[in-house]
Tab-separated table of C-alpha atoms in Angstrom:
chain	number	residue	atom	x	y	z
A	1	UNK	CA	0.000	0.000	0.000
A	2	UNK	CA	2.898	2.388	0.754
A	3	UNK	CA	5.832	2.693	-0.526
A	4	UNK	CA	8.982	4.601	1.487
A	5	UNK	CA	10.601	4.793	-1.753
A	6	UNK	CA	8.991	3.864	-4.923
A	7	UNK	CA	10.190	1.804	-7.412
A	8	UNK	CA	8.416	-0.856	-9.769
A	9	UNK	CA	9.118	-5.213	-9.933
A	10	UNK	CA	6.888	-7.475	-11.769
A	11	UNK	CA	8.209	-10.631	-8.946
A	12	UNK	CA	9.130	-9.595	-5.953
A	13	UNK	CA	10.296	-12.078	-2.974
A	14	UNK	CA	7.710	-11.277	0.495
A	15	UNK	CA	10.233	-11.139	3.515
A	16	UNK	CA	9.205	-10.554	6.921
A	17	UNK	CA	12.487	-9.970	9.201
A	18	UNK	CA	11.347	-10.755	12.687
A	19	UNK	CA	12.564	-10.723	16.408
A	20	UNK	CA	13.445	-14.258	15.578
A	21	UNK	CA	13.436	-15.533	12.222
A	22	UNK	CA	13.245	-14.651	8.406
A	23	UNK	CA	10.401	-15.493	6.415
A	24	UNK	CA	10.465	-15.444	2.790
A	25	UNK	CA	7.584	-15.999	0.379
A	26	UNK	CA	6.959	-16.299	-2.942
A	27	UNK	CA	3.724	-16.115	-5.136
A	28	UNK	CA	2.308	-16.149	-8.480
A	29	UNK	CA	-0.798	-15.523	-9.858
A	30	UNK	CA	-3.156	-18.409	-11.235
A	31	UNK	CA	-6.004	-17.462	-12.768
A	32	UNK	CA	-7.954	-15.316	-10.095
A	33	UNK	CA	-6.120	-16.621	-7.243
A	34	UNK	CA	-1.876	-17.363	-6.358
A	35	UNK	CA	-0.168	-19.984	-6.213
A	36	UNK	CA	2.715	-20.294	-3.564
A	37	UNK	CA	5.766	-20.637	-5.634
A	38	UNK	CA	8.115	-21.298	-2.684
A	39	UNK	CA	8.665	-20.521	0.939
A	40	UNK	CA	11.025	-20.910	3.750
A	41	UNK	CA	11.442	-20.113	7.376
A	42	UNK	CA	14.747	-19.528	9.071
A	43	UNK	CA	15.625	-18.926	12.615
A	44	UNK	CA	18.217	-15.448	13.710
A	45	UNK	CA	20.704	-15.552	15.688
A	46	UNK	CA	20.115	-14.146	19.507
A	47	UNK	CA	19.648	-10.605	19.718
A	48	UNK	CA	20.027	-9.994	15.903
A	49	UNK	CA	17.288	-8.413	15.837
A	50	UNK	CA	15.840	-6.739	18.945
A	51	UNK	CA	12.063	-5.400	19.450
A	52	UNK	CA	11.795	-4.895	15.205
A	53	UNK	CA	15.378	-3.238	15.270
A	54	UNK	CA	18.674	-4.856	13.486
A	55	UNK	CA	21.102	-4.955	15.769
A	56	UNK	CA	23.276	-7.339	14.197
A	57	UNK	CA	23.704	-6.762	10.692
A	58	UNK	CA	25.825	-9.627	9.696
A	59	UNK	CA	23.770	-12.358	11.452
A	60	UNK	CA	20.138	-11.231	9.380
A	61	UNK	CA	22.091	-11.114	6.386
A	62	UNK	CA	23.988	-14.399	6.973
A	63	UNK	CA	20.011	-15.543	7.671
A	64	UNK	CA	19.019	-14.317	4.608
A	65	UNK	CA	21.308	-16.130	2.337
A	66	UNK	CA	20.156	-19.264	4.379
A	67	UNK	CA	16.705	-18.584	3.545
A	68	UNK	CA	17.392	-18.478	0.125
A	69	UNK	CA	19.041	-21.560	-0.360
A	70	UNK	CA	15.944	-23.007	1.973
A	71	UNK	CA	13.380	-21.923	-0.494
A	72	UNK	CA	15.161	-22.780	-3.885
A	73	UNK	CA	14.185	-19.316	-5.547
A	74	UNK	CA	15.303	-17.303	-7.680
A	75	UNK	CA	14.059	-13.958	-7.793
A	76	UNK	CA	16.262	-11.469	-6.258
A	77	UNK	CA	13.757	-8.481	-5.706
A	78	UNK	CA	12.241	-7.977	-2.097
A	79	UNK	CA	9.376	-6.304	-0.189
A	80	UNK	CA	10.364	-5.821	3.174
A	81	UNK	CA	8.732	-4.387	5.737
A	82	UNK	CA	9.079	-1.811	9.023
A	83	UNK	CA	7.439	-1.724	12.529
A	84	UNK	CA	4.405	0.355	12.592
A	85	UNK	CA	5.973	2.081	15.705
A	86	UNK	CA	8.602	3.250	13.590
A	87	UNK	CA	6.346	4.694	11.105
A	88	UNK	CA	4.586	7.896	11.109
A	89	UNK	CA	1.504	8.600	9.494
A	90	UNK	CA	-1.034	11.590	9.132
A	91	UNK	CA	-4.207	11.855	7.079
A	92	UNK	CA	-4.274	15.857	5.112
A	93	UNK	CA	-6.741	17.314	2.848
A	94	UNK	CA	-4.855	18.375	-0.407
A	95	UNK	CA	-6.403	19.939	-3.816
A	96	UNK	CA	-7.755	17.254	-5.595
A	97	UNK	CA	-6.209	18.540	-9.303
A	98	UNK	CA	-2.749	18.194	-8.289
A	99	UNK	CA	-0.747	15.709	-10.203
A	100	UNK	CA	1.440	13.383	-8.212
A	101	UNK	CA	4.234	15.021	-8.715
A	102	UNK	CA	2.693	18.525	-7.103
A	103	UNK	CA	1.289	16.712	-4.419
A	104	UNK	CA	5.091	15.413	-3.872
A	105	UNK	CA	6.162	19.159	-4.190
A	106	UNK	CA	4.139	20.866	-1.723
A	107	UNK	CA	4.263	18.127	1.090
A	108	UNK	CA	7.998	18.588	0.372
A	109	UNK	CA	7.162	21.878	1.909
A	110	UNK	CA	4.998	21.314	4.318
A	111	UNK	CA	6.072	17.800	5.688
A	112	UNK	CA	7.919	19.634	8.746
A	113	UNK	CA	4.898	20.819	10.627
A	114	UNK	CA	3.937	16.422	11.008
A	115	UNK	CA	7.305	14.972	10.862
A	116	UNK	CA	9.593	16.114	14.307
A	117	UNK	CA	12.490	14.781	13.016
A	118	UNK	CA	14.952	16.868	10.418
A	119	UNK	CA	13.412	15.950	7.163
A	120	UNK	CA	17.294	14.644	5.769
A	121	UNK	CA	17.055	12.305	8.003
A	122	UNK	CA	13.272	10.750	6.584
A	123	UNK	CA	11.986	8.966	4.069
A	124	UNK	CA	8.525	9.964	2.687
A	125	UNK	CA	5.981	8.525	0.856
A	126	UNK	CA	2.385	9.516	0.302
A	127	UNK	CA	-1.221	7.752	-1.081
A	128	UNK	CA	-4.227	9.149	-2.119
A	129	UNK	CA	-7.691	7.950	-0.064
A	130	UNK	CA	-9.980	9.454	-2.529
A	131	UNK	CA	-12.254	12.618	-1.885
A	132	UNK	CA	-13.107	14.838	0.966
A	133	UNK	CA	-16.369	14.251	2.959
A	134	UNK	CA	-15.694	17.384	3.976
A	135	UNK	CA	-15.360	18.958	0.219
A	136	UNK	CA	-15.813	17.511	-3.217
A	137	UNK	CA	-12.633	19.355	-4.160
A	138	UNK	CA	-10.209	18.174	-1.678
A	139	UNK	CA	-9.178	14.496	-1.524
A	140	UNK	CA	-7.475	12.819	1.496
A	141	UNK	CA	-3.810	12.053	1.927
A	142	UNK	CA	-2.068	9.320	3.344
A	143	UNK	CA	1.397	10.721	4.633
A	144	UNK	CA	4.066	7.882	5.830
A	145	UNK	CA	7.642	9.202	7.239
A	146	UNK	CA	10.225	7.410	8.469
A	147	UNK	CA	13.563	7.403	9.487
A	148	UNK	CA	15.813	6.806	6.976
A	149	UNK	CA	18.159	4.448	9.013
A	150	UNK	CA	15.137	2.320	9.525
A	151	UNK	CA	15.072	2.102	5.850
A	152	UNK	CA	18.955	1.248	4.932
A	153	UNK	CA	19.590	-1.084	7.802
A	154	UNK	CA	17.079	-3.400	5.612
A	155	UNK	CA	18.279	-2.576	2.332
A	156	UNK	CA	21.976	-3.489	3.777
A	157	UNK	CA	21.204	-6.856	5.158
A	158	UNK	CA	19.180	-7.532	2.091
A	159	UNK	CA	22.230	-6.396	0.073
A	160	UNK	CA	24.436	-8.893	2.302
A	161	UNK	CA	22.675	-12.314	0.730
A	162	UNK	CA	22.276	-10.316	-3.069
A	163	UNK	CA	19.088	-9.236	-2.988
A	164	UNK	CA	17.491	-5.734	-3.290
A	165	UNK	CA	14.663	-4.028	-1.843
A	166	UNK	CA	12.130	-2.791	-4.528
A	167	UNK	CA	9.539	-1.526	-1.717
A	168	UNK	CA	9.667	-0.618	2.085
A	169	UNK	CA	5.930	-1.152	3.325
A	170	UNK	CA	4.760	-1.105	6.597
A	171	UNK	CA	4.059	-4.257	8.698
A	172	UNK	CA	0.165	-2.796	9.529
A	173	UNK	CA	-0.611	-2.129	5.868
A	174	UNK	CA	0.730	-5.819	4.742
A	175	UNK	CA	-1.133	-7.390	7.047
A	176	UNK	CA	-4.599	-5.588	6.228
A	177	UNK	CA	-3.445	-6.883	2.605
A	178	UNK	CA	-2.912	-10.515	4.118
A	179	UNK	CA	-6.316	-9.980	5.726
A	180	UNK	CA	-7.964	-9.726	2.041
A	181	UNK	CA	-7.145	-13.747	1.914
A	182	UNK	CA	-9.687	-14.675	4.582
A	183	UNK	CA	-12.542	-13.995	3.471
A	184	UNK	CA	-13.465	-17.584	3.860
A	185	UNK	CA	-12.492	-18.050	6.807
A	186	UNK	CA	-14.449	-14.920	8.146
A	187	UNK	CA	-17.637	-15.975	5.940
A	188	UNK	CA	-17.310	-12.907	3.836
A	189	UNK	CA	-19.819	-10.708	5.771
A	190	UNK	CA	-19.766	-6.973	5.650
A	191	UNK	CA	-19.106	-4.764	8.679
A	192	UNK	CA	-17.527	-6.941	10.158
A	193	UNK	CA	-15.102	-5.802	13.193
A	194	UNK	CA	-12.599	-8.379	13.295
A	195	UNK	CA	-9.234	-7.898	15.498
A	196	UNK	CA	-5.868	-9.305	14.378
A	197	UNK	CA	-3.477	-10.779	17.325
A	198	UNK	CA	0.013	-11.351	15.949
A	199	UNK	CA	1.701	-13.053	18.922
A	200	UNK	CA	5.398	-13.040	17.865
A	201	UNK	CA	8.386	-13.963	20.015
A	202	UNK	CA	8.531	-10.791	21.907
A	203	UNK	CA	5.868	-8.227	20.713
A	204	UNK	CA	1.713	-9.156	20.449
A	205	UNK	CA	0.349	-6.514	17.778
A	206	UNK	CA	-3.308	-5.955	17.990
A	207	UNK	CA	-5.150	-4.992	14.822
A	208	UNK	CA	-8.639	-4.271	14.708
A	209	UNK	CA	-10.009	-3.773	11.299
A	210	UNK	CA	-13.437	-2.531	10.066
A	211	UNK	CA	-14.742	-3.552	6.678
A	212	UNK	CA	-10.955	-4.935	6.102
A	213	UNK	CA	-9.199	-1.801	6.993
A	214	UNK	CA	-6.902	-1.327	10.136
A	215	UNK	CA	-9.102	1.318	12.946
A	216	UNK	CA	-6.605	0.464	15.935
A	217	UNK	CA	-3.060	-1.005	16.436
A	218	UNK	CA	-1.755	-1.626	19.741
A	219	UNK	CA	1.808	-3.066	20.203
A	220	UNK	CA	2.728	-5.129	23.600
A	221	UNK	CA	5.695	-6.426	24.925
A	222	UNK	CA	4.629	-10.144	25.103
A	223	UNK	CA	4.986	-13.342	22.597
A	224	UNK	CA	6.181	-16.754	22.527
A	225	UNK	CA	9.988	-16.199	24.490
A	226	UNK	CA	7.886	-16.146	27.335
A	227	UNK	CA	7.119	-19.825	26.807
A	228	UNK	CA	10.641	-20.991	25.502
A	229	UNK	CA	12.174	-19.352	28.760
A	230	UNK	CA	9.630	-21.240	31.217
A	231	UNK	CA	10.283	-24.611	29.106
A	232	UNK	CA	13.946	-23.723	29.817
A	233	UNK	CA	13.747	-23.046	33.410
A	234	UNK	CA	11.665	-25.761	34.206
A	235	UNK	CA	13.661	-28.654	32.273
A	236	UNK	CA	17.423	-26.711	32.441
A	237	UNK	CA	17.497	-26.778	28.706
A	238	UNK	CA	19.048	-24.294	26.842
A	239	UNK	CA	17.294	-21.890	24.688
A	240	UNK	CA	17.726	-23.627	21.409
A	241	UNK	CA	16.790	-27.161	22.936
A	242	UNK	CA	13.326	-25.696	24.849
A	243	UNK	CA	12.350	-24.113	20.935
A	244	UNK	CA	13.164	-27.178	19.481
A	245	UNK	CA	10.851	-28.761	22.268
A	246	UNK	CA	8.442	-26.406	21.850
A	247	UNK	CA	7.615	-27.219	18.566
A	248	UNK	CA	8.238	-30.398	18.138
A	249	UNK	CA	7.073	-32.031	21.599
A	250	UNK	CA	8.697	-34.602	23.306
A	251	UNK	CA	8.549	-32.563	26.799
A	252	UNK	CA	8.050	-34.605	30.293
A	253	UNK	CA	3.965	-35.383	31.322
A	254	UNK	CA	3.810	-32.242	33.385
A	255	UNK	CA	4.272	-29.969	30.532
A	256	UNK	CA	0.858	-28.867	29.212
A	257	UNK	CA	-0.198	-28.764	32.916
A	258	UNK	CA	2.456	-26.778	34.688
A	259	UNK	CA	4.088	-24.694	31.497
A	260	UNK	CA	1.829	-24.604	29.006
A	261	UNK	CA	-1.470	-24.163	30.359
A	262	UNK	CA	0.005	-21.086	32.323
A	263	UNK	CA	1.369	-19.357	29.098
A	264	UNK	CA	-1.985	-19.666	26.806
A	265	UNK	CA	-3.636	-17.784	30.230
A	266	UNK	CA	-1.325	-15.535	30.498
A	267	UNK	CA	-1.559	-14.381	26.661
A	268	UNK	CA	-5.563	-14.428	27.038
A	269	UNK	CA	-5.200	-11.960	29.628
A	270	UNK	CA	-2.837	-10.111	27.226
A	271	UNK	CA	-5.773	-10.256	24.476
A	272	UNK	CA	-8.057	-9.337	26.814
A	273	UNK	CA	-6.114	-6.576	27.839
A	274	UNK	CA	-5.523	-5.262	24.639
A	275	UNK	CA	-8.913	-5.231	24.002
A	276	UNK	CA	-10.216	-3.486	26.485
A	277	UNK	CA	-7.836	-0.761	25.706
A	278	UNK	CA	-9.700	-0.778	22.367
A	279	UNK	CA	-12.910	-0.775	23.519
A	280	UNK	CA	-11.959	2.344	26.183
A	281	UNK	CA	-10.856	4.319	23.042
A	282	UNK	CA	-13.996	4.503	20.897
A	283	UNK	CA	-17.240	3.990	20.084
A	284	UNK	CA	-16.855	-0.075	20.429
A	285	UNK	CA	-17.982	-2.601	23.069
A	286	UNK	CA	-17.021	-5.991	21.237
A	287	UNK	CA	-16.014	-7.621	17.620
A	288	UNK	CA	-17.286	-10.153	15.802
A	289	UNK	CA	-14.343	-12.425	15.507
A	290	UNK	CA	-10.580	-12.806	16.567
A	291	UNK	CA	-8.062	-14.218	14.357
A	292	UNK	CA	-4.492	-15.547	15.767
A	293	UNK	CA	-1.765	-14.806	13.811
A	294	UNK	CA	1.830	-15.425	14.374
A	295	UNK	CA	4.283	-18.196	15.244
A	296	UNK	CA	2.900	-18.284	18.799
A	297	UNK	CA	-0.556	-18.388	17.257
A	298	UNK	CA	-0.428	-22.428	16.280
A	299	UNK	CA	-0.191	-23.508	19.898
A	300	UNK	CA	-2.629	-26.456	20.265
A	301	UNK	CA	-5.585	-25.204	21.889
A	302	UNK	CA	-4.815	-21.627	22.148
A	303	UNK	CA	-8.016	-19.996	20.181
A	304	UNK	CA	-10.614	-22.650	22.255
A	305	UNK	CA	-8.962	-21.339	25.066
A	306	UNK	CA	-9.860	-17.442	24.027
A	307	UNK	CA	-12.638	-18.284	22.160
A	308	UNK	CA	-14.422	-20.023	25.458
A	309	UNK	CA	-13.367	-17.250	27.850
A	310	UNK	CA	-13.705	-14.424	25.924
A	311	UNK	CA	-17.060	-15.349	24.161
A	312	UNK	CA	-15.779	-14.113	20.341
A	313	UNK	CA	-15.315	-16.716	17.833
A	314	UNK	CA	-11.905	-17.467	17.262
A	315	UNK	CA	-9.623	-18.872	14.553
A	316	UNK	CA	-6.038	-19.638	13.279
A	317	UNK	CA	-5.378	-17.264	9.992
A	318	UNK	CA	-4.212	-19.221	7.265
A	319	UNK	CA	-3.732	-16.477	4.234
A	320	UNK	CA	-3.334	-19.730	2.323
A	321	UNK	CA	-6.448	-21.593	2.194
A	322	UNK	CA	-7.516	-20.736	-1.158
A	323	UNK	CA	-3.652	-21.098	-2.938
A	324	UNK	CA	-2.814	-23.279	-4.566
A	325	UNK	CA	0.621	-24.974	-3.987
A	326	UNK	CA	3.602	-24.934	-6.328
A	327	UNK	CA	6.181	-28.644	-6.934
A	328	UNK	CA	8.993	-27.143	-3.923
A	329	UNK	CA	6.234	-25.913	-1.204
A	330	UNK	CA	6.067	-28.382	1.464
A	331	UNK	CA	1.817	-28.686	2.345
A	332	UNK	CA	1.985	-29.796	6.250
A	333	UNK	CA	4.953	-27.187	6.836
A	334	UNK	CA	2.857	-24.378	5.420
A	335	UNK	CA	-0.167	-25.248	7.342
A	336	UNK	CA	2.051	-25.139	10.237
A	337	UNK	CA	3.675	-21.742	9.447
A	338	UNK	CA	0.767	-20.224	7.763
A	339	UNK	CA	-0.456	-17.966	10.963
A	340	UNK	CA	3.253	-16.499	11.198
A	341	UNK	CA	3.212	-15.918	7.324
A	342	UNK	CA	0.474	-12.847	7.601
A	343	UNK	CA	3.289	-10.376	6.876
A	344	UNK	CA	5.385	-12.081	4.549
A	345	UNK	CA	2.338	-12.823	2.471
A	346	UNK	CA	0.923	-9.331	2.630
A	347	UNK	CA	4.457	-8.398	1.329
A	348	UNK	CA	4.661	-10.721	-1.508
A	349	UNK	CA	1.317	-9.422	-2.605
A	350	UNK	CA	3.260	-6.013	-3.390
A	351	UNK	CA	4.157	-7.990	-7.226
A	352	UNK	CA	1.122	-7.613	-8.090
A	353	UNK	CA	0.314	-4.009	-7.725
């Protein structure tokens, strides 16, 4: 939906560069629908990346070649993503008869009196929402501004495995795109308020959308390192040996009782709590559905759990059930990773533009 700089690729490569992993993903289109060319999933090192910042540039882009080889591709253009907290972003009225490159010109100009950091330093980007309620004459502006470094730390690790970034998005706007998919899985109905819980390793996004637009995004420090460190405390593993246990099993009897059951409480509270904090700021007292998203998202049980004590119907996300699937893409894996793929899919999407 936004691009921080703009530049034009017929295939471009989805990858979602998270607290704890790279996820790349690869479409093409089929008729009406896509077809998932190829995909892969691989783990960062420790503190490479910290809360959506690259810290260590060398281990994501060591990552990124790995991913690469992983998913047998090869297109070399990327959409990439930032944090929504990193973004800024302010709706303006604007004559509706300038061109592009006027509107470019004059928020050139004024950009200073939204952005409160030295405009060198940021990168803009603008969309047009269509006309004024207000007037016929105006339209509505999307302004996006972020800092640059945000920007070229990506394009750098990308640049460390070969690849380039074609377009910058934003993590919010590729997952309302992801959020297109499920129609099926939401039963298609209109108005519907639906709110999007990303449970990553260490950040829970909330996203409530209206009608398939984001209304409300509410970032938390809480995700699935929470579980990996009480696995790891409890059965003095280390932390690669309680992930590997945590999704693969094999964990003493007392596990789902003692560990597990704790963790899926704890993170209903967390929706809960994120919720209310939604409801508090508006004109809304409950939605019509919650969908899990993220890697913490396919823990068995989890959306019963919320489901029964918050009273909203729940599900999984899968952006995929209507794709078809290409020779290299692995069915069961995908299924498993689909919920965590929201962002890398809404990415990928950006080839089709």
């Amino acid at each position: 939906m936004l691009r921080l700089f703009n530049k034009k690729a017929r295939s471009l490569l989805g990858i979602d560069i998270s607290s704890t992993s790279v996820k790349l993903l690869e479409l093409s289109r089929q008729g009406n629908g896509y077809r998932v060319e190829a995909y892969a999933v691989e783990p960062l090192p420790a503190k490479a990346v910290i809360e959506k910042n690259i810290a260590e540039l060398d281990g994501v882009g060591q990552a990124l070649a790995r991913v690469l080889v992983k998913a047998r591709t090869d297109l070399k253009y990327v959409a990439v993503a930032v944090a929504g907290s990193a973004v800024i972003t302010k709706t303006i009225e604007m004559d509706a008869g300038l061109t592009d490159d006027e509107m470019e010109d004059q928020l050139k100009i004024e950009a200073d009196q939204y952005i409160p950091y030295p405009l060198d330093d940021v990168a803009i980007d603008f969309e047009v929402q269509g006309a004024s309620t207000r007037n016929p004459e105006r339209v509505n502006v999307l302004l996006a501004a972020c800092r640059k470094e945000n920007v070229e730390v990506r394009e750098a690790a990308l640049a460390l495995a070969g690849l380039t970034a074609r377009v910058v998005d934003v993590e919010a706007y590729a997952l309302e795109r992801s959020f297109g998919l499920l129609k099926i899985q939401q039963g298609g109905a209109q108005g519907r308020l639906v709110a999007v819980v990303d449970v990553g390793a260490t950040m829970t996004t909330l996203s409530v959308l209206l009608e398939g637009r984001i209304i409300y995004t509410r970032e938390q420090l809480f995700g699935g390192r929470q579980l990996t460190e009480a696995i790891q405390r409890r059965y003095g593993l280390t932390v690669e040996q309680a992930g590997l246990a945590k999704r693969q099993g094999g964990l003493p009897d007392d596990y789902v009782g003692e560990v597990l059951q704790p963790f899926r409480e704890a993170l209903v509270q967390q929706v809960s709590r994120s919720l209310q904090f939604f409801f508090a700021s508006g004109q809304y007292s409950a939605v019509d559905q919650i969908l899990l998203a993220g890697g913490t998202a396919s823990i068995p049980g989890l959306e019963r759990l919320i489901e029964q004590q918050l009273g909203t119907p729940t599900l999984v996300a899968n952006p995929f059930c209507d794709m078809t699937l290409g020779s290299k893409v692995n069915a069961v894996a995908l299924a498993s990773d689909a919920p965590a793929l929201m962002i890398a899919c809404g990415l990928a999407l950006r080839s089709f533009d």
